[in-house]
Amino acid sequence: MSSKVLNAIQAKIDKAKSLSAFQAGKKVELAEEALGDVMKWALDMESRVNSLEAQLSGDAYVE
């Protein structure tokens, strides 16, 4: 799953880079979308790590 998400984020970044300066609005839009996607992915990874840490320590994990 992660590689699909990261590949989609990279595709948005690459598309933004390929746009001309005259398309600054679209560049910003794509950058904002990519940043939002990165944040969602990072929060998902944090949740997974917390869950694994709780399992390894024997604590009940509550999100």
Short mmCIF file of C-alpha atoms in Angstrom, two decimals:
data_model
loop_
_atom_site.label_atom_id
_atom_site.label_comp_id
_atom_site.label_asym_id
_atom_site.label_seq_id
_atom_site.Cartn_x
_atom_site.Cartn_y
_atom_site.Cartn_z
CA MET A 1 0.00 0.00 0.00
CA SER A 2 2.66 2.50 0.98
CA SER A 3 4.50 2.29 -2.31
CA LYS A 4 1.27 3.00 -4.23
CA VAL A 5 0.61 6.04 -2.06
CA LEU A 6 4.19 7.27 -2.34
CA ASN A 7 4.21 6.69 -6.11
CA ALA A 8 1.00 8.72 -6.45
CA ILE A 9 2.52 11.53 -4.38
CA GLN A 10 5.69 11.47 -6.49
CA ALA A 11 3.58 11.61 -9.67
CA LYS A 12 1.84 14.77 -8.41
CA ILE A 13 5.20 16.35 -7.58
CA ASP A 14 6.62 15.41 -10.99
CA LYS A 15 3.55 16.81 -12.75
CA ALA A 16 3.85 20.08 -10.81
CA LYS A 17 7.53 20.33 -11.73
CA SER A 18 6.72 19.89 -15.41
CA LEU A 19 4.25 22.80 -15.50
CA SER A 20 5.38 26.20 -16.73
CA ALA A 21 5.62 29.28 -14.55
CA PHE A 22 2.44 30.51 -16.21
CA GLN A 23 0.61 27.63 -14.54
CA ALA A 24 1.62 28.65 -11.01
CA GLY A 25 -1.90 28.17 -9.66
CA LYS A 26 -1.99 24.56 -10.82
CA LYS A 27 1.53 24.00 -9.44
CA VAL A 28 0.41 25.23 -6.03
CA GLU A 29 -2.73 23.10 -6.18
CA LEU A 30 -0.72 19.96 -6.96
CA ALA A 31 1.82 20.77 -4.25
CA GLU A 32 -0.96 21.23 -1.69
CA GLU A 33 -2.53 17.93 -2.72
CA ALA A 34 0.83 16.16 -2.44
CA LEU A 35 1.46 17.68 0.98
CA GLY A 36 -1.98 16.60 2.16
CA ASP A 37 -1.34 13.08 0.88
CA VAL A 38 2.02 12.98 2.67
CA MET A 39 0.41 14.06 5.93
CA LYS A 40 -2.28 11.38 5.65
CA TRP A 41 0.38 8.77 4.91
CA ALA A 42 2.58 9.92 7.81
CA LEU A 43 -0.34 9.84 10.25
CA ASP A 44 -1.25 6.34 9.06
CA MET A 45 2.35 5.20 9.56
CA GLU A 46 2.43 6.79 13.04
CA SER A 47 -0.76 4.96 13.96
CA ARG A 48 0.66 1.65 12.75
CA VAL A 49 3.92 2.15 14.66
CA ASN A 50 2.02 3.05 17.82
CA SER A 51 -0.11 -0.05 17.44
CA LEU A 52 2.93 -2.27 16.97
CA GLU A 53 4.70 -0.68 19.95
CA ALA A 54 1.63 -1.29 22.10
CA GLN A 55 1.43 -4.91 20.98
CA LEU A 56 5.12 -5.48 21.67
CA SER A 57 4.92 -3.92 25.11
CA GLY A 58 1.72 -5.77 25.98
CA ASP A 59 -0.33 -2.58 26.37
CA ALA A 60 -3.80 -2.29 24.95
CA TYR A 61 -3.66 0.18 22.08
CA VAL A 62 -6.40 2.78 21.90
CA GLU A 63 -6.37 5.30 19.10
#
